[in-house]
Short mmCIF file of C-alpha atoms in Angstrom, two decimals:
data_model
loop_
_atom_site.label_atom_id
_atom_site.label_comp_id
_atom_site.label_asym_id
_atom_site.label_seq_id
_atom_site.Cartn_x
_atom_site.Cartn_y
_atom_site.Cartn_z
CA MET P 1 0.00 0.00 0.00
CA ASN P 2 2.90 2.32 0.77
CA PHE P 3 4.22 1.61 -2.73
CA LEU P 4 1.02 2.86 -4.37
CA THR P 5 0.93 5.85 -2.05
CA ASN P 6 4.47 6.82 -3.07
CA ILE P 7 3.59 6.52 -6.74
CA PHE P 8 0.44 8.60 -6.71
CA ARG P 9 1.14 11.11 -3.96
CA SER P 10 1.46 14.74 -5.00
CA LYS P 11 4.92 16.14 -5.55
CA SER P 12 6.09 19.71 -4.95
CA THR P 13 8.73 20.79 -7.42
CA SER P 14 9.81 24.07 -8.95
CA THR P 15 8.23 23.07 -12.27
CA ALA P 16 4.79 22.31 -10.86
CA PRO P 17 1.88 23.01 -13.22
CA VAL P 18 0.60 26.57 -13.14
CA ARG P 19 -2.78 26.71 -11.40
CA LYS P 20 -5.21 29.37 -12.53
CA GLU P 21 -8.71 30.23 -11.50
CA ASP P 22 -11.26 27.86 -12.95
CA THR P 23 -13.06 29.94 -15.57
CA ALA P 24 -14.92 27.10 -17.31
CA ARG P 25 -17.28 24.39 -16.21
CA GLU P 26 -15.59 21.12 -15.40
CA ILE P 27 -16.23 18.40 -17.94
CA GLU P 28 -18.60 15.79 -16.55
CA VAL P 29 -17.46 12.74 -18.50
CA ARG P 30 -13.83 11.69 -17.98
CA GLU P 31 -11.84 8.55 -17.50
CA LYS P 32 -12.24 6.95 -14.08
CA VAL P 33 -9.24 7.55 -11.83
CA PRO P 34 -8.72 6.70 -8.15
CA VAL P 35 -10.08 9.29 -5.73
CA GLY P 36 -7.49 11.88 -4.74
CA VAL P 37 -5.07 10.94 -7.56
CA ASP P 38 -3.81 13.42 -10.15
CA SER P 39 -5.14 12.29 -13.55
CA TRP P 40 -1.97 13.28 -15.45
CA ARG P 41 0.30 11.27 -13.13
CA TYR P 42 -2.16 8.38 -13.26
CA GLN P 43 -1.91 8.25 -17.09
CA GLN P 44 1.89 8.44 -16.87
CA ILE P 45 2.07 5.48 -14.47
CA LEU P 46 -0.31 3.46 -16.66
CA SER P 47 1.89 4.01 -19.71
CA MET P 48 4.95 2.87 -17.72
CA MET P 49 3.13 -0.26 -16.53
CA GLU P 50 2.05 -0.97 -20.12
CA GLY P 51 5.72 -1.28 -21.05
CA LEU P 52 6.24 -3.77 -18.22
CA VAL P 53 3.19 -5.90 -19.00
CA HIS P 54 3.74 -5.95 -22.79
CA PRO P 55 7.52 -5.73 -23.26
CA THR P 56 9.19 -5.67 -26.67
CA VAL P 57 12.76 -6.31 -27.74
CA VAL P 58 13.06 -2.79 -29.13
CA GLY P 59 12.28 0.24 -27.00
CA ASN P 60 11.59 3.81 -28.02
CA ASN P 61 15.25 4.85 -28.04
CA PHE P 62 15.18 5.38 -31.79
CA LEU P 63 17.85 8.08 -31.74
CA GLU P 64 20.33 5.58 -30.29
CA MET P 65 19.32 3.09 -32.99
CA PHE P 66 20.00 5.76 -35.61
CA LYS P 67 23.53 6.01 -34.25
CA THR P 68 24.23 2.28 -33.93
CA ILE P 69 22.19 0.32 -36.51
CA PRO P 70 23.16 0.90 -40.18
CA GLU P 71 19.73 -0.04 -41.56
CA VAL P 72 18.09 2.61 -39.37
CA PHE P 73 20.81 5.20 -40.01
CA TRP P 74 20.74 4.93 -43.81
CA PRO P 75 17.17 6.09 -44.71
CA ILE P 76 17.20 8.91 -42.15
CA ASP P 77 20.61 10.12 -43.29
CA TYR P 78 19.56 9.74 -46.94
CA ILE P 79 16.68 12.19 -46.52
CA ALA P 80 18.24 14.59 -43.98
CA LYS P 81 21.49 14.95 -45.92
CA ARG P 82 19.78 15.73 -49.21
CA ILE P 83 17.46 18.28 -47.63
CA SER P 84 20.39 20.01 -45.92
CA GLU P 85 22.35 20.18 -49.20
CA ALA P 86 19.66 22.16 -51.03
CA HIS P 87 20.17 25.85 -51.84
CA TYR P 88 18.20 28.00 -49.41
CA ASP P 89 17.44 31.59 -50.37
CA LEU P 90 15.65 34.60 -48.95
CA LYS P 91 13.10 35.99 -51.43
CA ARG P 92 10.66 38.88 -51.69
CA ILE P 93 6.99 38.00 -51.52
CA LYS P 94 5.92 40.64 -54.05
CA ASP P 95 7.95 39.36 -57.01
CA ASP P 96 9.82 36.20 -55.85
CA SER P 97 13.17 37.93 -56.44
CA LEU P 98 16.28 36.96 -54.48
CA VAL P 99 17.49 39.11 -51.60
CA TRP P 100 21.28 39.32 -51.76
CA CYS P 101 21.90 41.88 -49.02
CA ASN P 102 19.46 42.90 -46.31
CA ARG P 103 20.00 45.84 -44.00
CA LEU P 104 17.64 44.39 -41.37
CA ASN P 105 19.84 41.27 -41.17
CA VAL P 106 16.82 38.99 -41.47
CA ASP P 107 18.97 36.41 -43.29
CA GLN P 108 21.18 35.89 -40.22
CA ILE P 109 19.93 32.33 -39.78
CA LEU P 110 21.27 31.40 -43.24
CA LYS P 111 24.66 33.03 -42.66
CA GLU P 112 25.44 31.92 -39.10
CA PRO P 113 22.59 30.40 -37.06
CA ASN P 114 24.81 30.14 -33.98
CA PRO P 115 28.52 30.57 -33.19
CA VAL P 116 29.47 26.89 -33.62
CA MET P 117 27.18 25.49 -36.31
CA SER P 118 26.42 26.19 -39.96
CA TRP P 119 22.99 26.38 -41.57
CA ARG P 120 23.40 22.96 -43.19
CA GLU P 121 24.26 21.38 -39.85
CA ILE P 122 21.15 22.89 -38.28
CA VAL P 123 18.92 21.58 -41.10
CA TYR P 124 20.51 18.10 -40.98
CA GLN P 125 20.12 17.93 -37.21
CA HIS P 126 16.52 19.12 -37.45
CA PHE P 127 15.47 16.34 -39.82
CA VAL P 128 17.43 13.65 -37.98
CA PHE P 129 15.51 14.48 -34.81
CA LYS P 130 12.22 14.75 -36.69
CA LEU P 131 12.56 11.45 -38.58
CA ALA P 132 14.10 9.46 -35.72
CA THR P 133 12.02 10.68 -32.78
CA GLY P 134 8.99 12.20 -34.53
CA ASN P 135 9.73 15.66 -33.14
CA ALA P 136 12.14 18.54 -33.72
CA PHE P 137 12.51 21.64 -31.57
CA LEU P 138 14.23 24.74 -32.98
CA ARG P 139 14.87 27.46 -30.43
CA ALA P 140 15.35 31.13 -31.24
CA ALA P 141 17.29 32.16 -28.13
CA MET P 142 16.34 35.72 -27.13
CA ALA P 143 16.58 37.85 -24.03
CA ASP P 144 13.68 37.74 -21.58
CA THR P 145 12.96 41.40 -22.32
CA PHE P 146 11.52 40.44 -25.72
CA THR P 147 7.86 39.57 -25.83
CA ALA P 148 6.05 36.93 -27.89
CA ASP P 149 5.29 39.37 -30.73
CA ALA P 150 8.96 40.34 -31.28
CA LEU P 151 10.21 39.45 -34.77
CA LYS P 152 12.78 36.69 -34.36
CA CYS P 153 14.23 37.29 -37.83
CA GLN P 154 15.19 40.81 -36.78
CA TYR P 155 16.20 40.47 -33.13
CA CYS P 156 17.55 36.91 -32.78
CA SER P 157 21.11 35.88 -33.62
CA ASN P 158 21.28 32.43 -31.98
CA TYR P 159 19.27 29.49 -33.26
CA TRP P 160 19.69 26.06 -31.66
CA GLU P 161 18.23 22.65 -32.41
CA LEU P 162 17.22 21.23 -29.03
CA PRO P 163 17.77 17.49 -28.36
CA ALA P 164 14.25 16.27 -29.10
CA HIS P 165 14.46 13.14 -26.95
CA LYS P 166 15.29 15.34 -23.93
CA VAL P 167 12.52 17.91 -24.45
CA SER P 168 9.08 17.75 -22.90
CA VAL P 169 6.16 20.11 -23.42
CA VAL P 170 4.95 21.66 -20.15
CA PRO P 171 1.18 22.29 -20.30
CA MET P 172 -0.75 25.07 -18.60
CA GLU P 173 -3.18 23.47 -16.16
CA TYR P 174 -6.35 24.86 -14.70
CA GLY P 175 -8.70 23.49 -12.07
CA TYR P 176 -10.38 21.32 -14.70
CA GLY P 177 -7.15 20.30 -16.46
CA VAL P 178 -5.75 21.45 -19.80
CA PRO P 179 -8.25 23.14 -22.17
CA ILE P 180 -6.85 21.23 -25.13
CA PHE P 181 -10.19 20.78 -26.91
CA GLY P 182 -11.67 24.12 -25.97
CA ILE P 183 -11.23 27.74 -27.01
CA ALA P 184 -7.69 28.77 -26.08
CA THR P 185 -4.55 30.43 -27.41
CA LYS P 186 -1.14 28.78 -27.49
CA GLU P 187 -0.16 30.78 -24.43
CA GLU P 188 -3.11 29.29 -22.54
CA LEU P 189 -2.19 25.73 -23.59
CA ILE P 190 1.60 25.57 -23.32
CA LYS P 191 3.67 27.04 -20.51
CA GLY P 192 6.97 26.24 -22.22
CA TYR P 193 9.48 23.53 -23.11
CA LYS P 194 11.57 21.76 -20.50
CA LEU P 195 15.01 20.21 -21.09
CA ASP P 196 15.60 17.01 -19.13
CA MET P 197 19.38 17.31 -18.98
CA ASP P 198 22.05 18.91 -16.83
CA PRO P 199 22.30 21.75 -16.03
CA TYR P 200 18.88 22.74 -17.42
CA HIS P 201 16.51 20.64 -15.29
CA ASP P 202 14.80 23.70 -13.85
CA LEU P 203 14.85 25.73 -17.06
CA ILE P 204 11.61 26.16 -19.01
CA VAL P 205 12.06 27.82 -22.39
CA PRO P 206 9.17 30.20 -23.21
CA TYR P 207 6.72 28.78 -25.72
CA TYR P 208 7.24 31.61 -28.23
CA GLN P 209 10.98 30.88 -28.53
CA VAL P 210 10.51 27.29 -29.75
CA TRP P 211 9.23 25.94 -33.04
CA HIS P 212 7.90 22.40 -32.47
CA ASP P 213 7.97 20.51 -35.77
CA ARG P 214 6.07 17.21 -35.52
CA ASP P 215 6.22 14.20 -37.83
CA GLY P 216 2.78 12.82 -37.15
CA MET P 217 -0.18 13.24 -34.81
CA PRO P 218 0.31 14.96 -31.44
CA GLU P 219 -0.41 13.19 -28.16
CA PHE P 220 -3.04 14.87 -25.97
CA THR P 221 -3.73 12.43 -23.12
CA LYS P 222 -0.30 11.47 -21.76
CA ARG P 223 1.61 14.08 -19.80
CA LYS P 224 5.07 12.66 -20.52
CA THR P 225 4.58 12.95 -24.28
CA PHE P 226 2.08 15.83 -24.29
CA MET P 227 1.86 17.48 -27.75
CA LYS P 228 4.65 15.23 -29.06
CA ALA P 229 4.30 12.82 -32.00
CA ASP P 230 5.36 9.19 -32.10
CA SER P 231 8.27 8.20 -34.29
CA ARG P 232 7.34 6.53 -37.56
CA LEU P 233 9.93 3.88 -36.62
CA LEU P 234 7.33 2.47 -34.23
CA SER P 235 5.79 0.71 -37.21
CA SER P 236 9.17 -0.97 -37.85
CA LYS P 237 9.79 -2.23 -34.32
CA ARG P 238 9.73 -5.88 -35.31
CA PRO P 239 12.05 -5.54 -38.33
CA ILE P 240 14.48 -3.61 -36.10
CA ALA P 241 14.22 -6.35 -33.44
CA ASN P 242 14.99 -8.93 -36.15
CA LEU P 243 18.04 -6.92 -37.20
CA ILE P 244 19.38 -6.83 -33.65
CA ALA P 245 18.87 -10.59 -33.34
CA VAL P 246 20.62 -11.24 -36.67
CA TYR P 247 23.62 -9.10 -35.76
CA GLU P 248 23.84 -10.80 -32.37
CA ALA P 249 23.75 -14.28 -33.94
CA ARG P 250 26.42 -13.37 -36.50
CA ASN P 251 28.58 -11.88 -33.76
CA VAL P 252 28.33 -15.09 -31.72
CA ILE P 253 29.57 -17.11 -34.69
CA TYR P 254 32.38 -14.72 -35.62
CA VAL P 255 33.87 -14.42 -32.15
CA LYS P 256 33.10 -18.12 -31.42
CA ARG P 257 31.29 -17.55 -28.17
CA GLY P 258 29.78 -20.79 -26.87
CA GLY P 259 30.53 -24.36 -27.90
CA LEU P 260 31.11 -25.29 -31.54
CA GLY P 261 30.54 -28.98 -30.96
CA PHE P 262 31.53 -32.12 -29.05
CA ILE P 263 34.37 -34.63 -29.54
CA VAL P 264 32.82 -38.08 -29.11
CA ALA P 265 34.86 -41.23 -28.50
CA GLN P 266 34.52 -44.06 -31.03
CA LYS P 267 36.35 -46.74 -29.06
CA GLN P 268 34.37 -49.95 -28.76
CA ASP P 269 34.55 -53.37 -27.18
CA ASP P 270 32.16 -56.29 -26.95
CA THR P 271 29.80 -54.31 -24.74
CA GLY P 272 29.66 -51.24 -27.00
CA THR P 273 31.17 -47.74 -27.09
CA ILE P 274 33.79 -46.93 -24.44
CA ALA P 275 34.01 -43.39 -23.06
CA LEU P 276 37.33 -41.57 -22.82
CA ASP P 277 38.88 -41.62 -19.38
CA PRO P 278 40.00 -38.31 -17.79
CA ASN P 279 43.65 -38.77 -18.78
CA GLU P 280 42.73 -39.42 -22.41
CA LYS P 281 40.53 -36.30 -22.49
CA LYS P 282 43.34 -34.23 -20.99
CA GLU P 283 45.95 -35.54 -23.46
CA LEU P 284 43.61 -35.09 -26.43
CA ARG P 285 42.78 -31.49 -25.45
CA LYS P 286 46.46 -30.72 -24.89
CA GLU P 287 47.41 -32.16 -28.26
CA ILE P 288 44.70 -30.29 -30.15
CA GLU P 289 45.29 -26.93 -28.48
CA GLY P 290 49.07 -27.21 -28.72
CA ASN P 291 49.59 -28.51 -32.25
CA TYR P 292 46.55 -27.72 -34.35
CA GLY P 293 44.78 -24.52 -35.38
CA VAL P 294 45.19 -21.51 -37.69
CA GLY P 295 47.88 -19.74 -35.67
CA GLU P 296 51.58 -19.51 -36.54
CA GLY P 297 53.39 -22.84 -36.29
CA LYS P 298 50.19 -24.84 -36.04
CA SER P 299 48.75 -27.32 -38.49
CA PRO P 300 45.19 -27.00 -39.81
CA TYR P 301 44.92 -30.79 -39.83
CA GLY P 302 44.79 -32.97 -36.73
CA VAL P 303 46.11 -36.53 -36.33
CA THR P 304 45.41 -38.66 -33.29
CA ASP P 305 45.61 -42.34 -32.38
CA ILE P 306 42.37 -42.15 -30.41
CA PRO P 307 39.26 -43.06 -32.43
CA ILE P 308 37.00 -39.97 -32.15
CA ASN P 309 34.24 -38.16 -34.01
CA PHE P 310 33.12 -34.50 -33.98
CA VAL P 311 29.45 -33.58 -33.60
CA ARG P 312 28.67 -29.96 -34.56
CA THR P 313 26.19 -28.04 -32.39
CA ASN P 314 26.32 -24.53 -33.91
CA LEU P 315 24.96 -23.09 -37.16
CA SER P 316 27.04 -21.51 -39.91
CA ILE P 317 26.49 -18.09 -41.48
CA GLN P 318 25.12 -19.75 -44.62
CA GLU P 319 22.61 -21.82 -42.66
CA LEU P 320 21.32 -18.80 -40.75
CA MET P 321 20.82 -16.86 -44.04
CA PRO P 322 21.33 -13.51 -42.26
CA PHE P 323 21.92 -11.43 -45.37
CA GLU P 324 18.49 -12.18 -46.81
CA GLU P 325 16.84 -11.34 -43.49
CA THR P 326 18.89 -8.16 -43.11
CA LEU P 327 17.97 -6.97 -46.61
CA GLU P 328 14.27 -7.71 -46.04
CA ASP P 329 14.27 -5.74 -42.78
CA ALA P 330 16.23 -2.86 -44.33
CA ILE P 331 13.68 -2.63 -47.17
CA LYS P 332 10.81 -2.44 -44.67
CA ILE P 333 12.52 0.28 -42.65
CA ALA P 334 13.33 2.28 -45.79
CA ALA P 335 9.72 1.97 -46.93
CA THR P 336 8.69 3.64 -43.67
CA PHE P 337 10.43 6.78 -44.92
CA GLY P 338 9.14 6.51 -48.50
CA ILE P 339 12.35 5.12 -50.05
CA PRO P 340 11.88 2.39 -52.73
CA ALA P 341 13.53 -1.01 -52.31
CA VAL P 342 15.78 -0.55 -55.38
CA LEU P 343 17.71 2.20 -53.57
CA VAL P 344 18.53 0.13 -50.48
CA PRO P 345 22.27 -0.78 -50.45
CA ARG P 346 23.02 -4.45 -51.12
CA LYS P 347 26.04 -6.62 -50.39
CA ASP P 348 26.64 -7.31 -54.10
CA GLN P 349 26.21 -3.61 -55.00
CA ALA P 350 23.51 -4.57 -57.49
CA THR P 351 21.96 -1.76 -59.52
CA PHE P 352 18.64 -1.64 -61.31
CA SER P 353 17.60 0.01 -64.54
CA ASN P 354 14.95 2.04 -62.74
CA GLN P 355 17.27 3.22 -59.97
CA GLU P 356 17.55 6.75 -61.36
CA SER P 357 13.80 7.12 -61.73
CA ALA P 358 13.36 5.77 -58.20
CA GLU P 359 15.72 8.41 -56.85
CA GLN P 360 13.77 11.07 -58.73
CA SER P 361 10.54 9.81 -57.17
CA VAL P 362 12.07 10.14 -53.68
CA TYR P 363 12.98 13.75 -54.43
CA TYR P 364 9.58 14.65 -55.85
CA ALA P 365 7.47 12.70 -53.33
CA THR P 366 9.48 13.02 -50.10
CA ILE P 367 12.53 15.29 -50.06
CA ILE P 368 11.30 18.38 -51.92
CA PRO P 369 7.85 18.50 -50.21
CA ALA P 370 9.52 18.12 -46.79
CA ALA P 371 12.00 20.90 -47.56
CA LYS P 372 9.23 23.20 -48.87
CA ALA P 373 7.11 22.60 -45.77
CA PHE P 374 10.18 23.28 -43.60
CA CYS P 375 10.72 26.65 -45.33
CA GLN P 376 7.06 27.65 -45.01
CA SER P 377 6.85 26.83 -41.29
CA LEU P 378 10.20 28.47 -40.54
CA THR P 379 9.12 31.59 -42.44
CA THR P 380 6.10 31.89 -40.16
CA PHE P 381 8.11 31.17 -37.00
CA LEU P 382 10.72 33.84 -37.81
CA GLY P 383 8.12 36.43 -38.81
CA LEU P 384 9.65 36.96 -42.25
CA GLU P 385 6.25 37.49 -43.87
CA GLN P 386 5.72 40.64 -41.83
CA LYS P 387 8.81 42.10 -43.49
CA GLY P 388 7.79 40.97 -46.99
CA TYR P 389 10.18 38.01 -47.26
CA TYR P 390 10.08 34.24 -47.24
CA LEU P 391 12.51 31.32 -47.27
CA ASP P 392 12.70 29.05 -50.29
CA CYS P 393 14.78 26.03 -51.34
CA ASP P 394 16.14 24.99 -54.72
CA PHE P 395 17.14 21.51 -55.95
CA SER P 396 17.84 22.41 -59.58
CA ASP P 397 21.48 21.28 -59.45
CA VAL P 398 20.70 17.72 -58.28
CA ALA P 399 22.14 15.26 -60.83
CA CYS P 400 19.18 12.87 -61.03
CA LEU P 401 16.79 15.79 -61.62
CA GLN P 402 18.75 17.05 -64.62
CA VAL P 403 17.14 14.41 -66.85
CA GLY P 404 13.97 16.45 -67.06
CA GLN P 405 15.76 19.78 -67.34
CA LYS P 406 15.22 19.95 -71.11
CA ASP P 407 11.50 19.42 -70.63
CA LYS P 408 11.45 22.19 -68.01
CA GLU P 409 13.20 24.57 -70.41
CA THR P 410 10.63 23.71 -73.08
CA VAL P 411 7.81 24.49 -70.64
CA LYS P 412 9.55 27.73 -69.69
CA ASN P 413 9.79 28.79 -73.33
CA LEU P 414 6.14 27.97 -73.89
CA ALA P 415 5.18 30.06 -70.85
CA PHE P 416 7.25 32.95 -72.23
CA ASP P 417 5.63 32.71 -75.66
CA ARG P 418 2.19 32.59 -74.05
CA GLY P 419 3.08 35.66 -72.01
CA LEU P 420 4.15 37.56 -75.16
CA LYS P 421 0.86 36.70 -76.85
CA ALA P 422 -1.05 37.96 -73.84
CA PHE P 423 1.01 41.17 -73.83
CA ASN P 424 0.40 41.76 -77.54
CA ALA P 425 -3.32 41.26 -76.91
CA GLY P 426 -3.22 43.87 -74.14
CA LEU P 427 -4.00 41.38 -71.37
CA CYS P 428 -0.84 41.74 -69.24
CA THR P 429 2.25 43.89 -68.71
CA LEU P 430 5.92 43.09 -69.19
CA ASP P 431 6.27 42.82 -65.42
CA ASP P 432 3.58 40.14 -65.45
CA ILE P 433 5.72 38.17 -67.90
CA ARG P 434 8.78 38.69 -65.67
CA ALA P 435 6.82 37.35 -62.70
CA ILE P 436 6.03 34.19 -64.68
CA MET P 437 9.77 33.81 -65.28
CA HIS P 438 10.43 34.41 -61.53
CA GLU P 439 12.18 37.72 -62.15
CA ASP P 440 11.78 40.91 -60.14
CA ALA P 441 9.62 43.86 -61.21
CA LYS P 442 11.11 46.78 -63.15
CA ALA P 443 8.19 49.22 -63.31
CA ASP P 444 9.64 51.40 -60.53
CA LYS P 445 12.74 52.06 -62.67
CA ILE P 446 11.36 51.60 -66.20
CA PRO P 447 7.69 52.70 -66.30
CA LEU P 448 6.79 50.90 -69.54
CA PHE P 449 7.24 47.53 -67.79
CA GLY P 450 4.12 48.28 -65.76
CA LYS P 451 1.91 49.37 -68.68
CA LEU P 452 -0.46 47.42 -70.87
CA LYS P 453 0.31 47.69 -74.57
CA PHE P 454 -2.60 50.05 -75.36
CA GLU P 455 -1.44 52.34 -72.50
CA MET P 456 1.97 52.98 -74.11
CA ASP P 457 2.77 56.00 -76.24
CA PRO P 458 4.08 55.55 -79.84
CA GLU P 459 7.73 55.89 -78.76
CA GLU P 460 7.38 53.16 -76.12
CA LEU P 461 5.50 50.91 -78.54
CA GLU P 462 8.28 51.29 -81.10
CA ILE P 463 10.90 50.26 -78.52
CA VAL P 464 8.91 47.24 -77.34
CA ASN P 465 7.99 46.06 -80.86
CA ARG P 466 11.61 46.36 -81.99
CA ILE P 467 12.82 44.23 -79.07
CA ILE P 468 10.10 41.62 -79.54
CA THR P 469 10.74 41.40 -83.29
CA THR P 470 14.47 40.99 -82.72
CA GLN P 471 13.98 38.23 -80.14
CA THR P 472 11.45 36.43 -82.34
CA SER P 473 13.76 36.46 -85.38
CA LYS P 474 16.63 35.14 -83.26
CA GLY P 475 14.48 32.33 -81.97
CA GLU P 476 13.39 31.32 -85.46
CA SER P 477 16.98 31.32 -86.76
CA ASN P 478 18.10 29.19 -83.80
CA GLY P 479 15.30 26.76 -84.49
CA GLN P 480 16.34 26.47 -88.14
CA LYS P 481 19.95 25.81 -87.12
CA ASP P 482 18.83 23.09 -84.72
CA ASN P 483 16.78 21.44 -87.44
CA GLN P 484 19.69 21.55 -89.86
CA SER P 485 22.12 20.13 -87.32
CA GLY P 486 19.67 17.36 -86.51
CA SER P 487 19.25 16.27 -90.16
CA GLY P 488 20.83 13.06 -91.48
CA ASP P 489 24.43 12.89 -92.77
CA ASP P 490 23.26 11.41 -96.06
CA GLU P 491 21.69 14.71 -97.13
CA GLU P 492 23.65 16.68 -99.71
CA PRO P 493 24.93 20.08 -98.51
CA PRO P 494 23.62 23.14 -100.34
CA VAL P 495 25.71 24.01 -103.45
CA ARG P 496 26.99 27.56 -103.60
CA ASN P 497 26.25 29.44 -106.84
CA GLN P 498 29.67 30.09 -108.38
CA GLY P 499 28.31 32.89 -110.54
CA SER P 500 27.13 34.99 -107.61
#
């Protein structure tokens, strides 16, 4: 009874939940809990007991598995590394033009997020935490004098990726609990973020300094994991457990732990088989260990005058078939992160004809959308939109994506031609065409770029028509040259008129 009392008794710590006046009616229907027991602590104890009653080989220490198991490390590193290697730019919202130099220093996070880490390291660390644990926490460290509405992009110069497995979300509690499904602001739901590591046990980072990026659905009912998402590796617990078992079995064989077999006597008399006496066993062991083996001066073949036989008790690597099992488990883990089986490394370094298209599909379906979503959320967190900017990423220099570059250029040319037709019809301005081509506006410096064609005076029309005619004639001549260069070698070249 004392044990249960110690578990459920109230604790007084410096990070106790904030109690406010009960301003809403207590919900009538709730889960039954013992009288006088805090419901949050009750749920926490139940989750701990669940792990004891239904144990599994693999726990939830997925970050440690990322560091120690190659098949878990590879897909996470594959995605995080490629996202971190993209080109990240600061752009203007009004015309999508690049910002090369900003006097407000809002691009500080791209230049030097903190004194000891680069931008690529921050991005890589962010996605490792997000993919391995299901959560990533980016902190914009600011002085306590700044309020929640202060623009981080303008006033913050230190950005840190918090260790996600050590971070817990501290809820704001009222007399009736946490108003998670009611009408509330973020300030009324979350007190802050607590680091469970020395020397920060008593430190709670304000909620407005942390961007919590989840990879899945948030947890609302368990205090220990409040507002945190489960790792997607939970669905691969059994394949990971199989991997650990396979590596353990292979290690046992390689280091020869345990018995390899038994030496059985074959001596016989009229009554049957005769066992070796202690002296014979001792002499046989001494002879084998002293004269035979793979070491220097030892023979790989043994000769003895005692009739014996060897009975094997262990399994070989071939009999265990570990490589097939390892590959199958690695494919399942990679599929959890949206990576096709053809990209999973194999022992024979086999390649497939569709490997390049598979890599393209990973970029288009997984990597690029994740990077775009990262830029959008970070733009909001930093407050860049309030200054007219946003973060964007570019993967145009990726080798496997260059295959479709020609098609993209064709589409770009078609868009340009369509824009010219619309301009000639008086439907858009030259700046509208530049926006389609992702170029900045010029109307503030050259007024005719902001005018429709029927709004231009004769002098401006003459300038525009002359430029358009020149560009059109150049395009037609280039097209003719391409057609001529693409013709067959069996065609006769044009004969020059000698009389001309």
